[in-house]
mmCIF file with all atom_site columns, C-alpha atoms in Angstrom:
data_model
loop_
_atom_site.group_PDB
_atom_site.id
_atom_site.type_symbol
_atom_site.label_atom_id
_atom_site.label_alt_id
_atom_site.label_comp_id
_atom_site.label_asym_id
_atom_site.label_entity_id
_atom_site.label_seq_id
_atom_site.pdbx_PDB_ins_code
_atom_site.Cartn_x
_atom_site.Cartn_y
_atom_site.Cartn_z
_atom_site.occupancy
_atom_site.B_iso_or_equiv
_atom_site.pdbx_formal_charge
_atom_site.auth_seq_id
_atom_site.auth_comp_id
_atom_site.auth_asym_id
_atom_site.auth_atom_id
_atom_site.pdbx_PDB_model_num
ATOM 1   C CA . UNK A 1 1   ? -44.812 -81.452 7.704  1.00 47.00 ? 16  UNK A CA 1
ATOM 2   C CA . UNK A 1 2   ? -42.775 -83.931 9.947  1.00 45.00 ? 17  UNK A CA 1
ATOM 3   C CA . UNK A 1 3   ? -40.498 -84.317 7.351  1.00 44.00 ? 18  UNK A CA 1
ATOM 4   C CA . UNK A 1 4   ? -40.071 -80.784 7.551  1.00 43.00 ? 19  UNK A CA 1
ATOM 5   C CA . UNK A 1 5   ? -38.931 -79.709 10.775 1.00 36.00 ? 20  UNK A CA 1
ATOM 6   C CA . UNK A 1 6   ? -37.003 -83.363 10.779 1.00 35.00 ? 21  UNK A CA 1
ATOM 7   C CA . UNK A 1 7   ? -35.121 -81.620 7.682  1.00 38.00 ? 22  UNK A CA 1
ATOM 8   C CA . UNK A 1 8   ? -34.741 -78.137 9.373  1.00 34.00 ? 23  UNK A CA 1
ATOM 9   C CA . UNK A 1 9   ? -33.609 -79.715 12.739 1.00 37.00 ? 24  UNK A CA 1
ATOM 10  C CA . UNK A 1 10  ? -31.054 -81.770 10.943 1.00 35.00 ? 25  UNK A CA 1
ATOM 11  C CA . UNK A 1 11  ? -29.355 -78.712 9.217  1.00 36.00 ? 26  UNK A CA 1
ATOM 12  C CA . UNK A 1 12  ? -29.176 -77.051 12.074 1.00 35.00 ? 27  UNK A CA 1
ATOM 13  C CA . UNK A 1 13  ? -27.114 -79.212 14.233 1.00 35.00 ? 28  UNK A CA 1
ATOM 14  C CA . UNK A 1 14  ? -23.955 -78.014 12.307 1.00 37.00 ? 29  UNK A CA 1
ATOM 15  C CA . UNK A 1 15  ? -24.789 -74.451 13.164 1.00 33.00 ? 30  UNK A CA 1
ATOM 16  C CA . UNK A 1 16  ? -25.469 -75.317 17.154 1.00 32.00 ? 31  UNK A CA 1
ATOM 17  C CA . UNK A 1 17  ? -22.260 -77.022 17.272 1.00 35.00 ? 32  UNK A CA 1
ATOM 18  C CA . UNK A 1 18  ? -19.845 -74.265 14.981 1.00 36.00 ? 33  UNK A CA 1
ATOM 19  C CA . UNK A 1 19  ? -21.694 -71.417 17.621 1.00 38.00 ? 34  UNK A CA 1
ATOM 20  C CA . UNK A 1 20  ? -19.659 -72.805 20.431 1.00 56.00 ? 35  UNK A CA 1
ATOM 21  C CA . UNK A 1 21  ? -17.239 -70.332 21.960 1.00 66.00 ? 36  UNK A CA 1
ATOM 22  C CA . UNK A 1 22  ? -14.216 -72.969 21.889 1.00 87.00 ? 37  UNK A CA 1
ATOM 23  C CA . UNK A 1 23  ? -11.282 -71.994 23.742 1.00 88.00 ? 38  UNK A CA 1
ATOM 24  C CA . UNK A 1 24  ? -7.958  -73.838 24.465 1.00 93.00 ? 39  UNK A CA 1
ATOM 25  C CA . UNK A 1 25  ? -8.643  -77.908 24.291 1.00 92.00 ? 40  UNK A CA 1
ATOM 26  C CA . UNK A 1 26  ? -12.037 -79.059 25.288 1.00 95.00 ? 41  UNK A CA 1
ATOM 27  C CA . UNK A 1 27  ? -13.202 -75.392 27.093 1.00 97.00 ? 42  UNK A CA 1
ATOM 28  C CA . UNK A 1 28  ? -15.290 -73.213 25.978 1.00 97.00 ? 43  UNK A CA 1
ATOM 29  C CA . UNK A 1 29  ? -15.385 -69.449 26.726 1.00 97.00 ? 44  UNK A CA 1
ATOM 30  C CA . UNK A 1 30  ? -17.287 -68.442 29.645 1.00 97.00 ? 45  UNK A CA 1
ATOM 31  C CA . UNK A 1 31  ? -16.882 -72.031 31.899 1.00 98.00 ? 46  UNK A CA 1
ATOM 32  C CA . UNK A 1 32  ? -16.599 -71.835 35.531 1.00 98.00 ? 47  UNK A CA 1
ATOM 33  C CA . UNK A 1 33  ? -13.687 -73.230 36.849 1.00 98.00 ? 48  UNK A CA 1
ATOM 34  C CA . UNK A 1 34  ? -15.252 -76.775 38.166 1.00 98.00 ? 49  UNK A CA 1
ATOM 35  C CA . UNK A 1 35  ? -16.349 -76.629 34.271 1.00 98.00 ? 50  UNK A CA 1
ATOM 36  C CA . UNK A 1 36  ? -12.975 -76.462 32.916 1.00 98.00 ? 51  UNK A CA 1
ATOM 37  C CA . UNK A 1 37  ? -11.790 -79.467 35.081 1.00 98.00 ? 52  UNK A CA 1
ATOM 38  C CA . UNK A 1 38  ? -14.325 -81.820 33.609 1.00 97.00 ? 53  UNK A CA 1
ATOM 39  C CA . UNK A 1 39  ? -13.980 -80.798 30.379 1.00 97.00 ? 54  UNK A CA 1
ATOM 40  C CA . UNK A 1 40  ? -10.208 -81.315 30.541 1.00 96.00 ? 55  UNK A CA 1
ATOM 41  C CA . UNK A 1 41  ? -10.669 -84.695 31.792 1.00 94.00 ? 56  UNK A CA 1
ATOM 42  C CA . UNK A 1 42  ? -8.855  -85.387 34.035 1.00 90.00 ? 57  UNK A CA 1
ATOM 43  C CA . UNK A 1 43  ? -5.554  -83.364 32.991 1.00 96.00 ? 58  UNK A CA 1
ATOM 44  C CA . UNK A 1 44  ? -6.513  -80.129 34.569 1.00 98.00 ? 59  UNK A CA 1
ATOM 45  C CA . UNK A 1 45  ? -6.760  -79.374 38.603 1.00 98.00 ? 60  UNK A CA 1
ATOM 46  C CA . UNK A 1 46  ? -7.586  -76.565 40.546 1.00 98.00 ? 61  UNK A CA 1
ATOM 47  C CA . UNK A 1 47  ? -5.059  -74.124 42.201 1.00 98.00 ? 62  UNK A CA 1
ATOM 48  C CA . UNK A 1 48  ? -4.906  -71.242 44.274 1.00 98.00 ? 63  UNK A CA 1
ATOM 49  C CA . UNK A 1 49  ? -6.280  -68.204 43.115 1.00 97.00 ? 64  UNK A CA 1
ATOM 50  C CA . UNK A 1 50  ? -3.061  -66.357 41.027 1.00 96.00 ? 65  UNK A CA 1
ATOM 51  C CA . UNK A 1 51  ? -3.126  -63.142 40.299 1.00 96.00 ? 66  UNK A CA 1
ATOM 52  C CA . UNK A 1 52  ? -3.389  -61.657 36.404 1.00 92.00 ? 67  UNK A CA 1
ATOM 53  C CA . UNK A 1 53  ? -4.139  -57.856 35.999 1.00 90.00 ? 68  UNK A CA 1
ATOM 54  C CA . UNK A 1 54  ? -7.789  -58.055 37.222 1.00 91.00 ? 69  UNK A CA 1
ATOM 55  C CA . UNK A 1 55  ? -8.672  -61.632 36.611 1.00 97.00 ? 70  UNK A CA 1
ATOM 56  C CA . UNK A 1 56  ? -7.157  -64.951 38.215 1.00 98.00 ? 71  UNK A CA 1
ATOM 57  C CA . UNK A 1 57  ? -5.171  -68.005 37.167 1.00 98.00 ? 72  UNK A CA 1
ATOM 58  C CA . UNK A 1 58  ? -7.608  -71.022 39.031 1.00 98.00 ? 73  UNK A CA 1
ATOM 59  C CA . UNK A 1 59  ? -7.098  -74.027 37.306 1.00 99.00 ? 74  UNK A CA 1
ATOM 60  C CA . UNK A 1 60  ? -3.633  -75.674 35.736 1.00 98.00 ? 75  UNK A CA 1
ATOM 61  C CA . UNK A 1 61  ? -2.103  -78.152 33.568 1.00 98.00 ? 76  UNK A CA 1
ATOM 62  C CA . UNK A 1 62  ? 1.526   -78.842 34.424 1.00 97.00 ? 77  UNK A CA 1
ATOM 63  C CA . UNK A 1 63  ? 3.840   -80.659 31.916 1.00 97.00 ? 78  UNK A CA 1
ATOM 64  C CA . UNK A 1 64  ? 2.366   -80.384 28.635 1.00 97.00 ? 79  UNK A CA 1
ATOM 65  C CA . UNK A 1 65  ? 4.601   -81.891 25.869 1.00 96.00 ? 80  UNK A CA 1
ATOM 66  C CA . UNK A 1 66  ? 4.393   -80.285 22.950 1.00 96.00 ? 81  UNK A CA 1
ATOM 67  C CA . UNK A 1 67  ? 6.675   -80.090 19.872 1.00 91.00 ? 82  UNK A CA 1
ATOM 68  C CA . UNK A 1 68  ? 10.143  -79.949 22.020 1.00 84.00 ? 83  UNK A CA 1
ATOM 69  C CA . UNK A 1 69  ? 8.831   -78.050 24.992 1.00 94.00 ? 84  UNK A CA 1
ATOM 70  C CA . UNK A 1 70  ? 7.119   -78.377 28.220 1.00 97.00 ? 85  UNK A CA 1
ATOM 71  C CA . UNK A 1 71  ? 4.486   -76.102 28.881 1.00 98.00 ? 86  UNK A CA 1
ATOM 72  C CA . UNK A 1 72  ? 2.466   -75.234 31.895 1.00 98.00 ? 87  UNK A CA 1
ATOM 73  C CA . UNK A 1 73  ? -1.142  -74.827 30.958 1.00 98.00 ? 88  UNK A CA 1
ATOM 74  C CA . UNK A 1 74  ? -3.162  -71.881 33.107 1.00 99.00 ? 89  UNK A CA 1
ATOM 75  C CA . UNK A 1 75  ? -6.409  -70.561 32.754 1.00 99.00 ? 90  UNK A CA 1
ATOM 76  C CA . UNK A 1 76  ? -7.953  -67.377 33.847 1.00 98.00 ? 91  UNK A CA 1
ATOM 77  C CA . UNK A 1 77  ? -10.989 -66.163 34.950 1.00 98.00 ? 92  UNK A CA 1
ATOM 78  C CA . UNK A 1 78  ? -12.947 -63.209 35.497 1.00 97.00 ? 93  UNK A CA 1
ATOM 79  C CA . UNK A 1 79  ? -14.402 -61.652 38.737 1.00 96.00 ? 94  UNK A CA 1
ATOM 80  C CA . UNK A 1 80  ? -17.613 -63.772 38.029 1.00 97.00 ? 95  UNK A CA 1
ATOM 81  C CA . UNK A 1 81  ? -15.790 -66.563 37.285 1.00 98.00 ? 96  UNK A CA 1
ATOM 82  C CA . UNK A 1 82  ? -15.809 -67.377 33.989 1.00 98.00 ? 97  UNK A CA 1
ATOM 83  C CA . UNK A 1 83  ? -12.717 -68.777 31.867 1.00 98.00 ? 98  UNK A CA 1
ATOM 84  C CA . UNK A 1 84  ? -11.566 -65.503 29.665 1.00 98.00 ? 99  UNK A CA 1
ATOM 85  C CA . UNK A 1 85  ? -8.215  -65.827 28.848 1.00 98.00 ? 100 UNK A CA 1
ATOM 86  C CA . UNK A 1 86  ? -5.665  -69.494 28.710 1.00 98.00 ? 101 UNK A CA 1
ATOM 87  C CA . UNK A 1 87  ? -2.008  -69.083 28.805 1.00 98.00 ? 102 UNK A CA 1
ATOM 88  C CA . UNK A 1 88  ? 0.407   -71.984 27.658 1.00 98.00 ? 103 UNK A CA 1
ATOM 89  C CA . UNK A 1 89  ? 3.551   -70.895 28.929 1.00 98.00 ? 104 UNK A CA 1
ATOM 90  C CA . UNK A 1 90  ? 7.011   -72.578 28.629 1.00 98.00 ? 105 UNK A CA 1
ATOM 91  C CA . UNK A 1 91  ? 8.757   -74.172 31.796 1.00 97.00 ? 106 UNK A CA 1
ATOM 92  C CA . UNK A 1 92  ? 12.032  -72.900 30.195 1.00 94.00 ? 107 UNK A CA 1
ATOM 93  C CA . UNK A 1 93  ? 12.583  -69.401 31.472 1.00 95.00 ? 108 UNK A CA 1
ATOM 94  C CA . UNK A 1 94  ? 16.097  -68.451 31.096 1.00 95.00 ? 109 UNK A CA 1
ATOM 95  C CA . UNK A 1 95  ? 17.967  -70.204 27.872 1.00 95.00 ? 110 UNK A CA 1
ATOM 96  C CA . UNK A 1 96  ? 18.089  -67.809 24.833 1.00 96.00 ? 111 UNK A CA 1
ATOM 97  C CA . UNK A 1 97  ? 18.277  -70.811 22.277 1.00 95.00 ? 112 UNK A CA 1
ATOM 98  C CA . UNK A 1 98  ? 15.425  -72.762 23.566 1.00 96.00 ? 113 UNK A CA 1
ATOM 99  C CA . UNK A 1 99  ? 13.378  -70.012 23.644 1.00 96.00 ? 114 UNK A CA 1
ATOM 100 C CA . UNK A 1 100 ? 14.067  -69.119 20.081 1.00 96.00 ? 115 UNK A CA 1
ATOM 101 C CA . UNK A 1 101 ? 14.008  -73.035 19.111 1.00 96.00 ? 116 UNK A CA 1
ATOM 102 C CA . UNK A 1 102 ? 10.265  -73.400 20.957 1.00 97.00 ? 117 UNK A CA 1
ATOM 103 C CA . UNK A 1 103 ? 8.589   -70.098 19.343 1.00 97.00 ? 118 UNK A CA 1
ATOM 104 C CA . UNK A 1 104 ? 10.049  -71.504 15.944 1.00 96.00 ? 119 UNK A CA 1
ATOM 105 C CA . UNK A 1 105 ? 8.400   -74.967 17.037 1.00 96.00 ? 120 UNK A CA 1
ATOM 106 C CA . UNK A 1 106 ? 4.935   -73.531 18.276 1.00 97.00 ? 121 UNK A CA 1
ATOM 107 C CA . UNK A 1 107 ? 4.841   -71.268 15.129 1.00 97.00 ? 122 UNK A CA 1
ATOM 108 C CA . UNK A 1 108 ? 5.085   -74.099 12.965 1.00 97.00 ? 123 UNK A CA 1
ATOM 109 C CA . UNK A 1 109 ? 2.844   -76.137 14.790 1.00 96.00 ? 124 UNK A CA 1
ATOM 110 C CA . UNK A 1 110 ? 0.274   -73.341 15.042 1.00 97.00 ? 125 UNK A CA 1
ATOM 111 C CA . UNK A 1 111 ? 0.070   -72.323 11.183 1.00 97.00 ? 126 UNK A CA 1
ATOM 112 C CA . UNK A 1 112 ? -0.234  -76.522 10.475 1.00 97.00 ? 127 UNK A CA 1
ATOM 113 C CA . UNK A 1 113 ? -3.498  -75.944 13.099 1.00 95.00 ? 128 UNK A CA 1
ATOM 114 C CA . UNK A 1 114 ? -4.640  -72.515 12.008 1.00 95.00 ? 129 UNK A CA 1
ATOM 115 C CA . UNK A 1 115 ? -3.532  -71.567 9.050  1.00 96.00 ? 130 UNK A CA 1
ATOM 116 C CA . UNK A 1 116 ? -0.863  -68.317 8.054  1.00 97.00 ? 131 UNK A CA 1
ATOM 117 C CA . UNK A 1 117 ? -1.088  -65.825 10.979 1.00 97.00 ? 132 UNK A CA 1
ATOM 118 C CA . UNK A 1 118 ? -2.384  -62.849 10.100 1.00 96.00 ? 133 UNK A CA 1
ATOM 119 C CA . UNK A 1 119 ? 0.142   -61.249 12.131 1.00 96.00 ? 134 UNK A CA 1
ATOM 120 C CA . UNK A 1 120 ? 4.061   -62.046 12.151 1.00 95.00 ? 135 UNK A CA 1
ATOM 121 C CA . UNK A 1 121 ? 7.484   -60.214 13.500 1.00 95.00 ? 136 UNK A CA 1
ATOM 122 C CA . UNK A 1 122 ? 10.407  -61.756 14.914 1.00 93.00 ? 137 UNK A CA 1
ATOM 123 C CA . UNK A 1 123 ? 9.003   -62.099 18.548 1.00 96.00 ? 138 UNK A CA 1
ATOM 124 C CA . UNK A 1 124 ? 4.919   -62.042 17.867 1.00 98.00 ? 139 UNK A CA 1
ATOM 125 C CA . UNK A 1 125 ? 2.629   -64.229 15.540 1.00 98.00 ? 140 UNK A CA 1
ATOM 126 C CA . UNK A 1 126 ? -1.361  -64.047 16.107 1.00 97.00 ? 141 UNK A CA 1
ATOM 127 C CA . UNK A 1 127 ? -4.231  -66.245 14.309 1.00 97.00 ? 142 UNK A CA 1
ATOM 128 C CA . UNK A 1 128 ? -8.371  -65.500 14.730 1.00 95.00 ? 143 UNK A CA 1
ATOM 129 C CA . UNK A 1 129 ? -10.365 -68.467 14.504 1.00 93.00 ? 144 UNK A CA 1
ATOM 130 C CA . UNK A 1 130 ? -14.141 -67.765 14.977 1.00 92.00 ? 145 UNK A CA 1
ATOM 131 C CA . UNK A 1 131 ? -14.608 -67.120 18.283 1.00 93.00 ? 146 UNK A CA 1
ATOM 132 C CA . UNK A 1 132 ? -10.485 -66.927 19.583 1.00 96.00 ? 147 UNK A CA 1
ATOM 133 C CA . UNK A 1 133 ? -7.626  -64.992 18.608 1.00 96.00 ? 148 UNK A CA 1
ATOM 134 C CA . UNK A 1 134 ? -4.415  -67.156 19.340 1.00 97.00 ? 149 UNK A CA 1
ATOM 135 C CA . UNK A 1 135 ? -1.098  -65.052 20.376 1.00 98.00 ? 150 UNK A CA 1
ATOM 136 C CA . UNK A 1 136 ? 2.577   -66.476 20.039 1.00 98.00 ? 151 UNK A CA 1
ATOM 137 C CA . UNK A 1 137 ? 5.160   -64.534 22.003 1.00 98.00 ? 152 UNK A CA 1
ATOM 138 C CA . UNK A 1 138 ? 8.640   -64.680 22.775 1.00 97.00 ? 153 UNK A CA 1
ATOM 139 C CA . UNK A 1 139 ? 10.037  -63.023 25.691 1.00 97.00 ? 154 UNK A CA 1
ATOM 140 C CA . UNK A 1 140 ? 13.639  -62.505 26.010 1.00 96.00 ? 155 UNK A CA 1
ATOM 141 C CA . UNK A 1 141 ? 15.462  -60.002 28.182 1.00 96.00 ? 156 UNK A CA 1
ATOM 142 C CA . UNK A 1 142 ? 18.835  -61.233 27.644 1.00 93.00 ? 157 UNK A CA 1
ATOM 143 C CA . UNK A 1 143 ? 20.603  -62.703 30.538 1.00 92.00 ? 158 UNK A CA 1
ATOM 144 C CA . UNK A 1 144 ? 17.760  -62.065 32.557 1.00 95.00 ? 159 UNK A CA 1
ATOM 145 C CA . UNK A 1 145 ? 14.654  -64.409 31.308 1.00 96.00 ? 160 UNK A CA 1
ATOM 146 C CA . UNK A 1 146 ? 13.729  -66.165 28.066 1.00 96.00 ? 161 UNK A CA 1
ATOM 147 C CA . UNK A 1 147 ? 10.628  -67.949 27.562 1.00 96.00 ? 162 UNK A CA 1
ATOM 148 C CA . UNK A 1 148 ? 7.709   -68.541 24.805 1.00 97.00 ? 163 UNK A CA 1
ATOM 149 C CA . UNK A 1 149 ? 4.057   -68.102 25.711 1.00 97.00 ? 164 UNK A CA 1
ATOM 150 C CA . UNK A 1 150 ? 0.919   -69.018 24.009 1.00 98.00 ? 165 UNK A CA 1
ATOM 151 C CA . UNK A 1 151 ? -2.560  -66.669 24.690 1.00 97.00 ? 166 UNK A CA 1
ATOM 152 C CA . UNK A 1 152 ? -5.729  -67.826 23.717 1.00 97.00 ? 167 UNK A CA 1
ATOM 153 C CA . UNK A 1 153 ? -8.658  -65.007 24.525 1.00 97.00 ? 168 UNK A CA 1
ATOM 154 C CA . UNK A 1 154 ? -11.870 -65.000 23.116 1.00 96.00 ? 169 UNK A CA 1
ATOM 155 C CA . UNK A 1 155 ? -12.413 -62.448 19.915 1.00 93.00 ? 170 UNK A CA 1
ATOM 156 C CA . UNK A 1 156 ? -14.807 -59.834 22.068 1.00 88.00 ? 171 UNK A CA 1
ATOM 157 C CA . UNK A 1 157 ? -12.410 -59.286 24.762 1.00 84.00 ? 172 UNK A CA 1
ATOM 158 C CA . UNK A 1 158 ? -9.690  -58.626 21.506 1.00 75.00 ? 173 UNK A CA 1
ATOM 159 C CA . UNK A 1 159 ? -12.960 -55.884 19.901 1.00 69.00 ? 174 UNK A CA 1
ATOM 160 C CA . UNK A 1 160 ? -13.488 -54.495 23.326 1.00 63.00 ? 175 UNK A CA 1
ATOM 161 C CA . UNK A 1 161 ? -9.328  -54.017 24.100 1.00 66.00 ? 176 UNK A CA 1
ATOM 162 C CA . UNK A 1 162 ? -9.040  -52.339 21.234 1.00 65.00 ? 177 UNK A CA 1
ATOM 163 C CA . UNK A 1 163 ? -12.162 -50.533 20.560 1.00 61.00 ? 178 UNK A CA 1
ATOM 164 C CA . UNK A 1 164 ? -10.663 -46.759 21.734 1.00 62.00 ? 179 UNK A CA 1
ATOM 165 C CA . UNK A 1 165 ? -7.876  -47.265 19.370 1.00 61.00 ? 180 UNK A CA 1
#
């Protein structure tokens, strides 16, 4: 009988561990700000309250490198304040050519992660994993701003924005 529920426990653990909500680096959907700090060890501080729609930007990474680009990191949280949305967003916010260069970077980067996106256009590319849908967007408004911007949300908010469609 021990050798049982030793066998059941053991298959489990893969199961406990895949049901994590992972979001953007070490967080997990639904941390509290504090939360997202310590999982980010170290990297990630808090910063005033900024304002996004109805939820707010409360904790930051500043000068990620990756591929070419330097990002700023921000993540989001509810009313109750719980982490529901991360934006990676490029420091570059006016040059045209960079822009275009770090999508093209940040797609390629993100397919080697996730796999093909199961959405593409010129300016958009999105990829699902289990519990996060992972947007790729290039902004440009020509002479006026140009910048690249990654969004990782959690797959229910994604159902629940688009459930009256």
């Amino acid at each position: 009988m021990k050798k049982q529920i030793l066998a059941l426990a053991l298959l489990s653990l893969p199961l406990i561990g895949m049901a994590k909500d992972s979001g953007y680096g070490n967080t997990e959907w639904g941390m509290t700000p504090n939360q997202v700090v310590a999982a980010q060890k170290g990297k990630a501080h808090l910063i005033p309250p900024q304002k996004y729609k109805d939820q707010w930007g409360k904790v930051s990474i500043e000068d990620v490198n990756i591929g070419s680009g330097i990002y700023t990191v921000t993540f989001i949280f509810d009313a109750s304040d719980k982490l529901v949305q991360t934006n990676v967003a490029s420091k570059e916010k006016k040059n045209e050519g960079i822009a275009n260069d770090q999508f093209n970077s940040l797609n390629q980067l993100l397919t080697q992660k996730y796999g093909k996106p199961q959405f593409v256009s010129d300016e958009k590319a999105t990829w699902k994993t289990d519990a996060t849908t992972i947007e790729l967007n290039k902004m440009i408004i020509s002479g006026i701003m140009a910048q690249t911007l990654v969004r990782y949300i959690p797959n229910k908010t994604v159902i629940s924005d688009t459930s009256n469609l």
